[in-house]
CSV table of C-alpha atoms in Angstrom, one decimal:
chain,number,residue,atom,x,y,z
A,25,UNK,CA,5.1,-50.9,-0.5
A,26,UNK,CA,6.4,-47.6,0.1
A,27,UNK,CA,9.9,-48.1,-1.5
A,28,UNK,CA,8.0,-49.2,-4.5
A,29,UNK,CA,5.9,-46.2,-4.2
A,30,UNK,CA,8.7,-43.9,-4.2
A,31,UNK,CA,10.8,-46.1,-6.5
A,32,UNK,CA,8.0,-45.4,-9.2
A,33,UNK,CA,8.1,-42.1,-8.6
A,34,UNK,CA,12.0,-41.5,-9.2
A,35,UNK,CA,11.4,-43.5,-12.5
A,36,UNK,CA,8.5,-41.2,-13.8
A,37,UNK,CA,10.5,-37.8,-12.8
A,38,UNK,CA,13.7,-39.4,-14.5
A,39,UNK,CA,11.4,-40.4,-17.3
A,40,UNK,CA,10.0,-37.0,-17.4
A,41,UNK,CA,13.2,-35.3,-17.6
A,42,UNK,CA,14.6,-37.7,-20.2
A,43,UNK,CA,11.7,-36.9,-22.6
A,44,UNK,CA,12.2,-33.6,-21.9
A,45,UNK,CA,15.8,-34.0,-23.4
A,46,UNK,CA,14.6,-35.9,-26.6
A,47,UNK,CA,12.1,-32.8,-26.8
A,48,UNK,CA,14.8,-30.1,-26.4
A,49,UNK,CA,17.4,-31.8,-29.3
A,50,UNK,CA,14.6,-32.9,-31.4
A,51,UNK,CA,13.5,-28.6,-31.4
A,52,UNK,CA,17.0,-27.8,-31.8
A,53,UNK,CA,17.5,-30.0,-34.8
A,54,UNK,CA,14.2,-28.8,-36.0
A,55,UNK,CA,14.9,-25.2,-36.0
A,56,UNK,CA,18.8,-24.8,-36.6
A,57,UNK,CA,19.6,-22.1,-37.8
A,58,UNK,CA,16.5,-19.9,-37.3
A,59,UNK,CA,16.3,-17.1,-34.8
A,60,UNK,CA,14.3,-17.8,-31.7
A,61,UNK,CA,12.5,-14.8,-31.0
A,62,UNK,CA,12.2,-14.6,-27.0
A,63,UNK,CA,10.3,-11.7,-26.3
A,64,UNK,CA,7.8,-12.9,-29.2
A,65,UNK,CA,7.4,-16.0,-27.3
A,66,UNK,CA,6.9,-14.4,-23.7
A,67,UNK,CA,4.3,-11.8,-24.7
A,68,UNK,CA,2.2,-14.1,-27.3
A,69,UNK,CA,1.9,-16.5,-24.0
A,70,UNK,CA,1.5,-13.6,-21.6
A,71,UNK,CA,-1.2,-11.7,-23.9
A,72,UNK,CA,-4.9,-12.3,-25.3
A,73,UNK,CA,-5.4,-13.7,-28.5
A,74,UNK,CA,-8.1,-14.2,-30.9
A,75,UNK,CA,-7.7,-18.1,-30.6
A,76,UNK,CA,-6.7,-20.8,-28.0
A,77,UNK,CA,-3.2,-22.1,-28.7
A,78,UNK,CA,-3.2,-26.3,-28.9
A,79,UNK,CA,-0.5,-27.5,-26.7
A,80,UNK,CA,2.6,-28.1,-28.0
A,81,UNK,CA,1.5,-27.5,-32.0
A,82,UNK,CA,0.9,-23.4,-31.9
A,83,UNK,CA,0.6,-23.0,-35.2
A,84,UNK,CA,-3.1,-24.3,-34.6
A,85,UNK,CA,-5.3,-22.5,-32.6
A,86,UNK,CA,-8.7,-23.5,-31.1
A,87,UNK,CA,-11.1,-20.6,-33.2
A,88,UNK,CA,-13.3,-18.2,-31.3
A,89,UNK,CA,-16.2,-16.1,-32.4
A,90,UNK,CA,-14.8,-12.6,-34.2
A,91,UNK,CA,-17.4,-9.9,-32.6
A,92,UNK,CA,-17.3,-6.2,-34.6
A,93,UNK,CA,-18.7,-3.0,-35.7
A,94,UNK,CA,-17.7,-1.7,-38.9
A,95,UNK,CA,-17.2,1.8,-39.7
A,96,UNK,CA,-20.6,2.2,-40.7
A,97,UNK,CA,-22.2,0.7,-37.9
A,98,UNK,CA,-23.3,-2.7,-39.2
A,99,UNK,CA,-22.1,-5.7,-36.7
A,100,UNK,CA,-20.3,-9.0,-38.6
A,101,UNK,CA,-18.9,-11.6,-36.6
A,102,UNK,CA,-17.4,-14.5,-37.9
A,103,UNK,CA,-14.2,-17.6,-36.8
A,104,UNK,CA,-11.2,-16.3,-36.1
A,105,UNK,CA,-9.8,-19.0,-38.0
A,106,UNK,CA,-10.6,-17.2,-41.2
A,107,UNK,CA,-8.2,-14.5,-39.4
A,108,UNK,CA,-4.8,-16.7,-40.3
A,109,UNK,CA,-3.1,-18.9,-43.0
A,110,UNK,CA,-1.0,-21.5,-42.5
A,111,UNK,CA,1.9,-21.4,-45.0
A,112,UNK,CA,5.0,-23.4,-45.7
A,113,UNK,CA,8.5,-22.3,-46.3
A,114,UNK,CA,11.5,-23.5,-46.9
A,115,UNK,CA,14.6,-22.5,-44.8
A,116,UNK,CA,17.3,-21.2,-47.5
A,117,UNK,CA,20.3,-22.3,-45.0
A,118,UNK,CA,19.0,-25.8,-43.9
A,119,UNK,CA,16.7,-26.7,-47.0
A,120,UNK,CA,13.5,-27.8,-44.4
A,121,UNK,CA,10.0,-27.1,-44.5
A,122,UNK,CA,9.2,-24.6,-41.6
A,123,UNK,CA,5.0,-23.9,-41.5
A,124,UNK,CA,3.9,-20.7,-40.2
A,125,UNK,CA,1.1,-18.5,-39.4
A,126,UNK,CA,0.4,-15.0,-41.5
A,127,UNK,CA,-2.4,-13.2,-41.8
A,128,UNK,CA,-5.1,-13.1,-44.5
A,129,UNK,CA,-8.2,-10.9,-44.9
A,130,UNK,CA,-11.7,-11.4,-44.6
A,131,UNK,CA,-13.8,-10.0,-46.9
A,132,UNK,CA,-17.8,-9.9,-45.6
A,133,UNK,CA,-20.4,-9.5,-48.2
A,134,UNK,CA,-23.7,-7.6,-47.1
A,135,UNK,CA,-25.6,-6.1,-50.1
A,136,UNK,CA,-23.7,-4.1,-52.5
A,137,UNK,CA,-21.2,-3.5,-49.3
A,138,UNK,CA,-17.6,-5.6,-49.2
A,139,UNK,CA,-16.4,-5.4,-45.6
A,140,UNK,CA,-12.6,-6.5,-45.3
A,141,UNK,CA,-11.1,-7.2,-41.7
A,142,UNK,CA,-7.6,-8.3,-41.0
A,143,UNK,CA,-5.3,-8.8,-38.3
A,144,UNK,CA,-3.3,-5.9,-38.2
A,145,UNK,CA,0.6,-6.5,-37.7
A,146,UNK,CA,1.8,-2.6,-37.1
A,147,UNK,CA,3.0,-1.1,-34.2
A,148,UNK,CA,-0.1,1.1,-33.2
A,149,UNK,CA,-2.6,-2.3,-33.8
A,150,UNK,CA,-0.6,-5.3,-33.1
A,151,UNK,CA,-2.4,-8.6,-33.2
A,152,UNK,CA,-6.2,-6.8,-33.2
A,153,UNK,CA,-8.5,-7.3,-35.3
A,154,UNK,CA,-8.8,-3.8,-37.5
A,155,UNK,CA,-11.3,-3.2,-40.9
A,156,UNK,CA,-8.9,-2.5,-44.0
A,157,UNK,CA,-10.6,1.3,-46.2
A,158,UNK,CA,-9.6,0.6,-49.7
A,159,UNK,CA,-7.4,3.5,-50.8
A,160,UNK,CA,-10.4,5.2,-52.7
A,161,UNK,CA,-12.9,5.0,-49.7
A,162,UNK,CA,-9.4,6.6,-47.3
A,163,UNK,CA,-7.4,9.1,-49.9
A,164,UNK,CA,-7.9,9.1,-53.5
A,165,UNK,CA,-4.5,11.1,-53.5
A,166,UNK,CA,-2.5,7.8,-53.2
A,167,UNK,CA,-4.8,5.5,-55.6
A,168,UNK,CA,-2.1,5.3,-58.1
A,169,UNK,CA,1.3,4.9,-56.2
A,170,UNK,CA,2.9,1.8,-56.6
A,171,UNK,CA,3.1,-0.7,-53.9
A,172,UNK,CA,7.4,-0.3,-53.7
A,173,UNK,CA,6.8,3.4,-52.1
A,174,UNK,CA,5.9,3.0,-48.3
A,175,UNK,CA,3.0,5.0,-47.2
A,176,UNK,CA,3.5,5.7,-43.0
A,177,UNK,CA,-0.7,5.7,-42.8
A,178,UNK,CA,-1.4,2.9,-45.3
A,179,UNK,CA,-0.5,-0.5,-45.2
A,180,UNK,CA,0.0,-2.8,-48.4
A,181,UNK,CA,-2.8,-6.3,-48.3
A,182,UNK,CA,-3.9,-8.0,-51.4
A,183,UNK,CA,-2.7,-6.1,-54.0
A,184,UNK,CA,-3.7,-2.5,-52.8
A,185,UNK,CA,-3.0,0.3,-50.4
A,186,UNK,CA,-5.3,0.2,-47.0
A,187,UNK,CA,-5.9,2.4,-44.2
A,188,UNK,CA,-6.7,0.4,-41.1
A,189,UNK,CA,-9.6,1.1,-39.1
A,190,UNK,CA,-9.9,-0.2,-36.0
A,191,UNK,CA,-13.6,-1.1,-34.9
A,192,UNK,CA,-15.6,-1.3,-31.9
A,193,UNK,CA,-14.7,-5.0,-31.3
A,194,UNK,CA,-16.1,-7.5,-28.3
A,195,UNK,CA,-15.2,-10.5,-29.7
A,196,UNK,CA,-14.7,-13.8,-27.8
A,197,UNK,CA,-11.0,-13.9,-27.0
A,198,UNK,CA,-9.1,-16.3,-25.2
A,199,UNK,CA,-9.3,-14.2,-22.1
A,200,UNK,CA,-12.8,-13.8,-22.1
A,201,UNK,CA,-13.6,-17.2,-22.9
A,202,UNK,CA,-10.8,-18.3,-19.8
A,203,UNK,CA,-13.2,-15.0,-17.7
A,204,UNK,CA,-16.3,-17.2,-18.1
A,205,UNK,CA,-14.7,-20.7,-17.7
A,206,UNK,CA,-13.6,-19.4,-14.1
A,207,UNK,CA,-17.0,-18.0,-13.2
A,208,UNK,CA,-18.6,-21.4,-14.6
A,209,UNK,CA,-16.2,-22.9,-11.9
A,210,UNK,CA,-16.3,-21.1,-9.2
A,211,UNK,CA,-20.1,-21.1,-9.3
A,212,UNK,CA,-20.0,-25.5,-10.0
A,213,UNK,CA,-18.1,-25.3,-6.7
A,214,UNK,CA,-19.9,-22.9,-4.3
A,215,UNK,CA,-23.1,-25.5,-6.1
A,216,UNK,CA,-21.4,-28.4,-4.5
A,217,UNK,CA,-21.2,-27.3,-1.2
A,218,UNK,CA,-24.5,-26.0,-1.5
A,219,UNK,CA,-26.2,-29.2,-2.7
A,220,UNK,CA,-24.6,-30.7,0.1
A,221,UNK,CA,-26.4,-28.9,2.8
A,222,UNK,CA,-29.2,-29.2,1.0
A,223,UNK,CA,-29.2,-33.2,1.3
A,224,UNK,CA,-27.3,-33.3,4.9
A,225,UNK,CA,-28.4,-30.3,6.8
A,226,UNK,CA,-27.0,-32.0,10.0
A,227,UNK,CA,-23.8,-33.3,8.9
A,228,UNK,CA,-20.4,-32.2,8.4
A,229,UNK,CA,-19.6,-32.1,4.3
A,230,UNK,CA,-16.8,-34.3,2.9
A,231,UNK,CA,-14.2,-34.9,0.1
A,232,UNK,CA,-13.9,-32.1,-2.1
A,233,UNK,CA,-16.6,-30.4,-0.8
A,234,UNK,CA,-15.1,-30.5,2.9
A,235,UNK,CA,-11.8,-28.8,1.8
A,236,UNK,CA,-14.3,-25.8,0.1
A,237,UNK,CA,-15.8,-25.6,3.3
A,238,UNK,CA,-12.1,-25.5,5.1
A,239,UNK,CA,-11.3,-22.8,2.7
A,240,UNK,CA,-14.6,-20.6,3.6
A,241,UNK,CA,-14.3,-21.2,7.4
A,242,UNK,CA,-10.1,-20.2,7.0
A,243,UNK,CA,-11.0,-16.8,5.3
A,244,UNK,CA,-14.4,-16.2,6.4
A,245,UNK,CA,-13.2,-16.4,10.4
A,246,UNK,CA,-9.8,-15.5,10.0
A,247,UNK,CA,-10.0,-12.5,7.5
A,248,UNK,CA,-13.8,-11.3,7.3
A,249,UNK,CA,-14.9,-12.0,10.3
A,250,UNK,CA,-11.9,-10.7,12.4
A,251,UNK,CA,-11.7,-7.5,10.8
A,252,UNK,CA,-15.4,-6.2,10.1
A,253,UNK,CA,-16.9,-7.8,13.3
A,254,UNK,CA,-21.1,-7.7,12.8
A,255,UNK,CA,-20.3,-6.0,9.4
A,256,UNK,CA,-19.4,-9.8,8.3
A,257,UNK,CA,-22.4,-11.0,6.9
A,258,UNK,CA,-23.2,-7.8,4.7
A,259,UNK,CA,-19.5,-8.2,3.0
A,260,UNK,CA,-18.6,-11.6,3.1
A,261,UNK,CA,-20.3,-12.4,-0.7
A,262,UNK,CA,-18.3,-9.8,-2.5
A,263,UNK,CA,-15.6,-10.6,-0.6
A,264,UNK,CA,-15.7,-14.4,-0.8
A,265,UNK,CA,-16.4,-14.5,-4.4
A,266,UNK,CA,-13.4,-12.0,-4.5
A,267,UNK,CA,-11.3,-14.5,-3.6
A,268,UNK,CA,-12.0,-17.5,-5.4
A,269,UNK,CA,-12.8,-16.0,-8.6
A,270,UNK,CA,-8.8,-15.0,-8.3
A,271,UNK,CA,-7.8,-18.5,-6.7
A,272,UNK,CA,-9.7,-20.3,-9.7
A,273,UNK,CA,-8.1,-17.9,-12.4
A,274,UNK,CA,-4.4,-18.5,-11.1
A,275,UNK,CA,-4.8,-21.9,-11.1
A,276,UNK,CA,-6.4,-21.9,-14.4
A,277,UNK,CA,-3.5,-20.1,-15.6
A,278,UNK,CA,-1.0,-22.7,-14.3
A,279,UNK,CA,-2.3,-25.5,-16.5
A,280,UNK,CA,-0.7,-26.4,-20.1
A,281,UNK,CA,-3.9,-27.4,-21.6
A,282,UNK,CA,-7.6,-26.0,-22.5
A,283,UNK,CA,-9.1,-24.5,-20.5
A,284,UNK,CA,-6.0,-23.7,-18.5
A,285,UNK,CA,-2.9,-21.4,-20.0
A,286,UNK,CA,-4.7,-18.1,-20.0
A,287,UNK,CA,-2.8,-15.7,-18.0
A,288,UNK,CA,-5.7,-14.0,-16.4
A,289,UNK,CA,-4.4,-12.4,-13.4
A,290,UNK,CA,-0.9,-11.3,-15.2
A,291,UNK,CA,-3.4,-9.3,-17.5
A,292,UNK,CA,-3.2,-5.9,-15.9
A,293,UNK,CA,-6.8,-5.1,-17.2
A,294,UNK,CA,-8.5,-7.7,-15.6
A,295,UNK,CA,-6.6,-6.9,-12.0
A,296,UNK,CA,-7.8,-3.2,-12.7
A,297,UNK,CA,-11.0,-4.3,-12.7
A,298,UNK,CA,-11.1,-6.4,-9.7
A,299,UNK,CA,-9.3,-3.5,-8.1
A,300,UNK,CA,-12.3,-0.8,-9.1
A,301,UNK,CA,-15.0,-3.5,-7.5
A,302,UNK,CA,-13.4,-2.8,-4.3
A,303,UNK,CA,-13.1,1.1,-5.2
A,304,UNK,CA,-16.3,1.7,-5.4
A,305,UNK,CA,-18.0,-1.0,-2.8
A,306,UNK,CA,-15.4,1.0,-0.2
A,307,UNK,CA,-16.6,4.2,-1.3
A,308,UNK,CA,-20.1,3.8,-1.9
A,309,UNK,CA,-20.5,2.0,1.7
A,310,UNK,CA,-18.0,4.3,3.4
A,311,UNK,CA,-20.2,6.8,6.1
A,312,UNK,CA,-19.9,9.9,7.7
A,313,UNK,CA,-16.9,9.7,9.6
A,314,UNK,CA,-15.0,8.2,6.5
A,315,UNK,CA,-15.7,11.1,4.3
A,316,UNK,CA,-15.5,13.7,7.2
A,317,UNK,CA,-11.4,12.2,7.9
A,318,UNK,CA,-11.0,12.5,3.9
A,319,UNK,CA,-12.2,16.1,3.6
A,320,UNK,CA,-11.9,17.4,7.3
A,321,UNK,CA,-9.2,15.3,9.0
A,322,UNK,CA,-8.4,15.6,12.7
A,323,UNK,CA,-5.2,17.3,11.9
A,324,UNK,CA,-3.8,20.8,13.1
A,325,UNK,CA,-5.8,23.4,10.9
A,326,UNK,CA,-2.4,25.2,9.3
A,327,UNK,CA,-2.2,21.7,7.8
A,328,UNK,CA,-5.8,21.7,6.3
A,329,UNK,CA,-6.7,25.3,5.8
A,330,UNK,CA,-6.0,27.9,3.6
A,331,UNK,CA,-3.8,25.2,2.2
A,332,UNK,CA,-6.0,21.9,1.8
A,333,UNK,CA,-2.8,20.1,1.9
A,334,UNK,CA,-4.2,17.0,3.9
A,335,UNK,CA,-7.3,16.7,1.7
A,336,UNK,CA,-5.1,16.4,-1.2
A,337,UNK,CA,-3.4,13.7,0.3
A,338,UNK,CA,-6.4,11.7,1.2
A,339,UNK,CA,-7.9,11.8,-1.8
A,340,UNK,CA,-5.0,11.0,-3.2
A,341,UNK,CA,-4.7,7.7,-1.1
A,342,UNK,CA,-8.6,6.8,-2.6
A,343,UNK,CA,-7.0,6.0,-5.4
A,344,UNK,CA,-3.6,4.3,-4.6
A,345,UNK,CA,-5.5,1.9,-2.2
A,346,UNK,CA,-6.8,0.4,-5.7
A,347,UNK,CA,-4.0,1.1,-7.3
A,348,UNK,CA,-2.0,-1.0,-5.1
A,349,UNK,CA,-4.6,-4.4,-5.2
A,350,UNK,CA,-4.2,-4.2,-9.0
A,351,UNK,CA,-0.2,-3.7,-9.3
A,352,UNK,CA,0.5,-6.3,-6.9
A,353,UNK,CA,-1.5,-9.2,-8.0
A,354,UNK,CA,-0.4,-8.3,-11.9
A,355,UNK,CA,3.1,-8.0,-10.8
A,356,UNK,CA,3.2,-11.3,-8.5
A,357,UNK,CA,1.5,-13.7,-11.1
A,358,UNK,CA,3.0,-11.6,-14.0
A,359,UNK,CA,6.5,-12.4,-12.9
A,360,UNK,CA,5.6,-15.9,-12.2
A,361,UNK,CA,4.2,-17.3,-15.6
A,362,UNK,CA,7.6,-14.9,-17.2
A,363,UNK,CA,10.1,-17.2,-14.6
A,364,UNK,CA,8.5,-20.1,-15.8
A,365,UNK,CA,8.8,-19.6,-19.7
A,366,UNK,CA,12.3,-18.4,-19.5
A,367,UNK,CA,13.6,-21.5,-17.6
A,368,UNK,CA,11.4,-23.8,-20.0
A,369,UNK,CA,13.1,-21.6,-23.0
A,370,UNK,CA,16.5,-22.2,-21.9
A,371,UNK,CA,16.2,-25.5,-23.0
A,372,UNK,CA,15.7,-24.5,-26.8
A,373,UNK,CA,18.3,-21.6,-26.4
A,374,UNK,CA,21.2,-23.9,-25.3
A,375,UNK,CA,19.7,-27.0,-27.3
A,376,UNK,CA,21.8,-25.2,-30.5
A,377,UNK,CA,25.0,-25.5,-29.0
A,378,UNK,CA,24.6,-29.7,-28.6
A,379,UNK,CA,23.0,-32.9,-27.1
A,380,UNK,CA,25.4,-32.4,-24.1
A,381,UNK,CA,24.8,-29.1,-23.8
A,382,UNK,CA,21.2,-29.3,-24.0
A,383,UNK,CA,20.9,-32.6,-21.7
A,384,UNK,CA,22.8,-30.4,-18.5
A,385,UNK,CA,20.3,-27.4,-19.1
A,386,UNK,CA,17.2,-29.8,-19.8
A,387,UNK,CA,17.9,-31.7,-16.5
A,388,UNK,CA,18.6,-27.9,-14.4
A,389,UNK,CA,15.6,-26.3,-16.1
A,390,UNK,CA,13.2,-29.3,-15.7
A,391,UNK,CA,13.8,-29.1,-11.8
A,392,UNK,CA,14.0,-25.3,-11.6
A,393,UNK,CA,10.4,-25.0,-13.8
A,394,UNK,CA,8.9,-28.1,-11.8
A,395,UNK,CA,10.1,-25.9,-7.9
A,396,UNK,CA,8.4,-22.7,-9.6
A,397,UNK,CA,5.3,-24.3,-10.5
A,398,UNK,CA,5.0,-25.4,-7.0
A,399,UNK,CA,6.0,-22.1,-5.4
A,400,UNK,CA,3.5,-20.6,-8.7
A,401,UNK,CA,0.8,-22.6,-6.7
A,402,UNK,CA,1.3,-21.7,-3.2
A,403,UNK,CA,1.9,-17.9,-4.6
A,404,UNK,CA,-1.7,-18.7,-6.4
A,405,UNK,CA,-3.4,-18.9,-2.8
A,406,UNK,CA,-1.4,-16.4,-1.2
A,407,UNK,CA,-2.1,-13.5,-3.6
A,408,UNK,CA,-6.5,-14.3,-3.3
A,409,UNK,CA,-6.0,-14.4,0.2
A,410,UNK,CA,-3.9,-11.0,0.4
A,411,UNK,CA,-6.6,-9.7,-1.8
A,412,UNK,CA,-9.0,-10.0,0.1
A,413,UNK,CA,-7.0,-9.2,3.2
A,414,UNK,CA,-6.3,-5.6,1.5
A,415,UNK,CA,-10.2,-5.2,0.4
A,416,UNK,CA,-11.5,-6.4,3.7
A,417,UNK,CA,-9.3,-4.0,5.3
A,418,UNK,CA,-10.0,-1.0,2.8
A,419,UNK,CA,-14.0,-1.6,3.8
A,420,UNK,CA,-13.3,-2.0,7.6
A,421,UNK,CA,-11.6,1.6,7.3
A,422,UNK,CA,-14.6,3.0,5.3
A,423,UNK,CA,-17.8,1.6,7.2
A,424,UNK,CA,-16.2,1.5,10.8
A,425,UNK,CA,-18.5,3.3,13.9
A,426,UNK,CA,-16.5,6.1,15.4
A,427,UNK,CA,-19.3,7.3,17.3
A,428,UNK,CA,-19.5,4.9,20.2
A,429,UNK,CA,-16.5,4.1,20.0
A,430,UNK,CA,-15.6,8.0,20.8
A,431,UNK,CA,-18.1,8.2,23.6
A,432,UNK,CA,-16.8,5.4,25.6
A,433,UNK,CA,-13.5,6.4,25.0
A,434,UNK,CA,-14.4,10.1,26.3
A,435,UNK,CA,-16.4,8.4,29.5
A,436,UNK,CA,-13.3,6.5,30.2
A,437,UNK,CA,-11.0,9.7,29.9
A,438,UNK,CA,-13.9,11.4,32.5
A,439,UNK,CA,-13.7,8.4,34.7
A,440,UNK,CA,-9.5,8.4,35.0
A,441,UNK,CA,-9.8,12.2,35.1
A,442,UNK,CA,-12.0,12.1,38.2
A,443,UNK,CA,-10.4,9.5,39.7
A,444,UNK,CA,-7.3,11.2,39.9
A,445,UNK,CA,-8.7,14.6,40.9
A,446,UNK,CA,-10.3,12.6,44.2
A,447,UNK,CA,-6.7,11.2,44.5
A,448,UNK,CA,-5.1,14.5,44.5
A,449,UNK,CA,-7.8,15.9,47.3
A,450,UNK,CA,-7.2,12.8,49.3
A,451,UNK,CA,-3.1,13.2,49.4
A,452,UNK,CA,-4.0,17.0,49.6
């Protein structure tokens, strides 16, 4: 029974790679003789967008709500599927039908009031959602130039010169909707263990909800615990949650399909965020003695007054505590999903040069993405634990007791003092 288990499971990876061959020729065939843009590739996967991509068909996106305020201060929302066109051209060189995205405007109606939005394309609004000022509302200077003459601070839509405005805008993106998917999980599974409790309050939980439990026990007892001593129970929520909000969310971003393939934690605005919770829950719970070492360090004074040349540098290490939680988890995940993509792009790169070609590089590539995706998963794990290694830490070094801690190290420094003062009178 086990050769035919493992049997089976040769077949379905050679399987898996041989369809990943077909894939890679049939794309090349597809696309010969158009450009494939790289970098357009990595950072449309890497970044937010105002729709979910469907897998493996991204010229169709899953619409989410458009949130804004106009210039004026009236609110519109409406689907960002109104946002995008999809068009079909026909390749000059190869004579086939290539469909593609582009933008389109959407005008809003509200009284006597036309409100247009677009999705701006320049450098300074790239991909955001911006409100388009008709040329008479902007400058009427440049009503009357023709569309040929480019205009640095105008951009040509519909048949007119605009001047794009770009309004207060929370709108449901795909990283805000992939935000509130992970707290929906994390919360269905802290439930879980919960309920179970609740209906066995004497017995040991099981399944799915036993491995939660492994999980809390292996970072509660081995990280919490360990460092803040009777402190535990007071930081252990923000802490906990800390770390499987990030677990969920790298695993989240791991997946192909909805709701996975948001790259939350390679979003260096979302790890900023994370990184100022602990900021200010060290700061704001940090006593005496932490403030006193920041401002008043136990230093020689030349190095702390007139010159305050040790303050400086504790302050300065408030902030690159943070700085450091945020960097390194954007970095680490970051670099992950961009290892991943460019192995799985190879395919398509080399897939112009031949089936031969394309077959070698399919086969390498398959088994190069498939290792990182594993590694990708154990890295997942390792970077909420180190998280919340750092931010335990961080608090530990903020809310620690110096004071008894001084006194029985002073009474022990008596105690040896006097005990070798009687041993010197003795020998005397």
């Amino acid at each position: 029974m086990t050769n035919s288990f493992n049997i089976s499971r040769l077949l379905l990876l050679f399987a898996c790679i041989f369809a990943g061959i077909g894939t890679s020729v049939a794309y090349a065939n597809d696309h010969e003789g158009e450009k494939l843009d790289v970098k357009e590739i990595i950072f449309e996967h890497l970044g937010d967008g105002y729709g979910w991509e469907v897998p493996f068909v991204h010229q169709y996106r899953i619409p989410l709500p458009v949130i804004v305020r106009a210039n004026d201060g009236s609110w519109h929302s409406f689907s960002s599927s109104k946002l995008t066109e999809l068009v079909e051209t026909e390749n000059i060189e190869t004579g086939k039908i290539e469909h593609h995205l582009v933008s389109v405007p959407v005008k809003i109606e509200d009284g006597d009031k036309v409100y247009t939005f677009y999705l701006s394309k320049s450098e300074s609004h790239k991909n955001k959602v911006v409100q388009l000022l008709p040329v008479d509302d902007a400058s009427s200077s440049v009503a009357a130039i023709d569309a040929e003459q480019e205009l640095p601070e105008y951009i040509w839509v519909d048949g007119g010169h605009y001047l794009e405005y770009r309004p207060f805008d929370i709108s449901i993106t795909k990283n805000v909707l992939a935000l509130l998917i992970s707290a929906i999980v994390v919360t269905l599974l802290m439930m879980c263990v919960v309920r179970w409790y609740k209906k066995n309050p004497m017995k040991a939980p099981r399944r799915g909800s036993g491995f939660l439990e492994l999980i809390v026990e292996f970072v509660y007892d081995g990280v919490i615990k360990n460092t803040l001593g009777k402190r535990a129970s007071k930081f252990a929520p923000y802490l906990l949650t800390a770390f499987f909000f990030i677990l969920v969310m790298n695993l989240l971003g791991l997946i192909v399909i909805f709701p996975g393939g948001a790259n939350l934690t390679g979003n260096i605005a979302v790890t900023i965020v994370l990184a100022v919770l602990t900021f200010l829950v060290t700061n704001i719970k940090g006593n005496k003695h932490y403030w006193k070492e920041i401002f008043w360090p136990d230093v020689p004074i030349w190095l702390k007054c007139p010159l305050p040349i040790m303050q400086l540098i504790e302050i300065f290490g408030i902030f690159t505590k943070p700085a450091a939680l945020c960097v390194r988890l954007f970095a680490n995940m970051m670099g992950g999903h961009m290892i991943v993509i460019t192995l799985i792009l190879l395919i398509f790169i080399f897939g112009a040069f031949g089936m031969a070609a394309a077959g070698g590089v399919t086969v390498v590539s398959l088994i190069f993405t498939i290792f990182m995706l594993l590694l990708d998963v154990l890295v997942s794990f390792i970077q909420a634990y180190v998280f919340t290694m750092l931010s335990t830490i961080f608090i530990s070094l903020s809310t620690e007791e110096h004071e008894a801690g001084h006194a029985e190290a002073s009474g022990m420094h008596e105690r040896e003092t006097h005990d070798s003062e009687r041993k010197q009178i003795q020998s005397a």
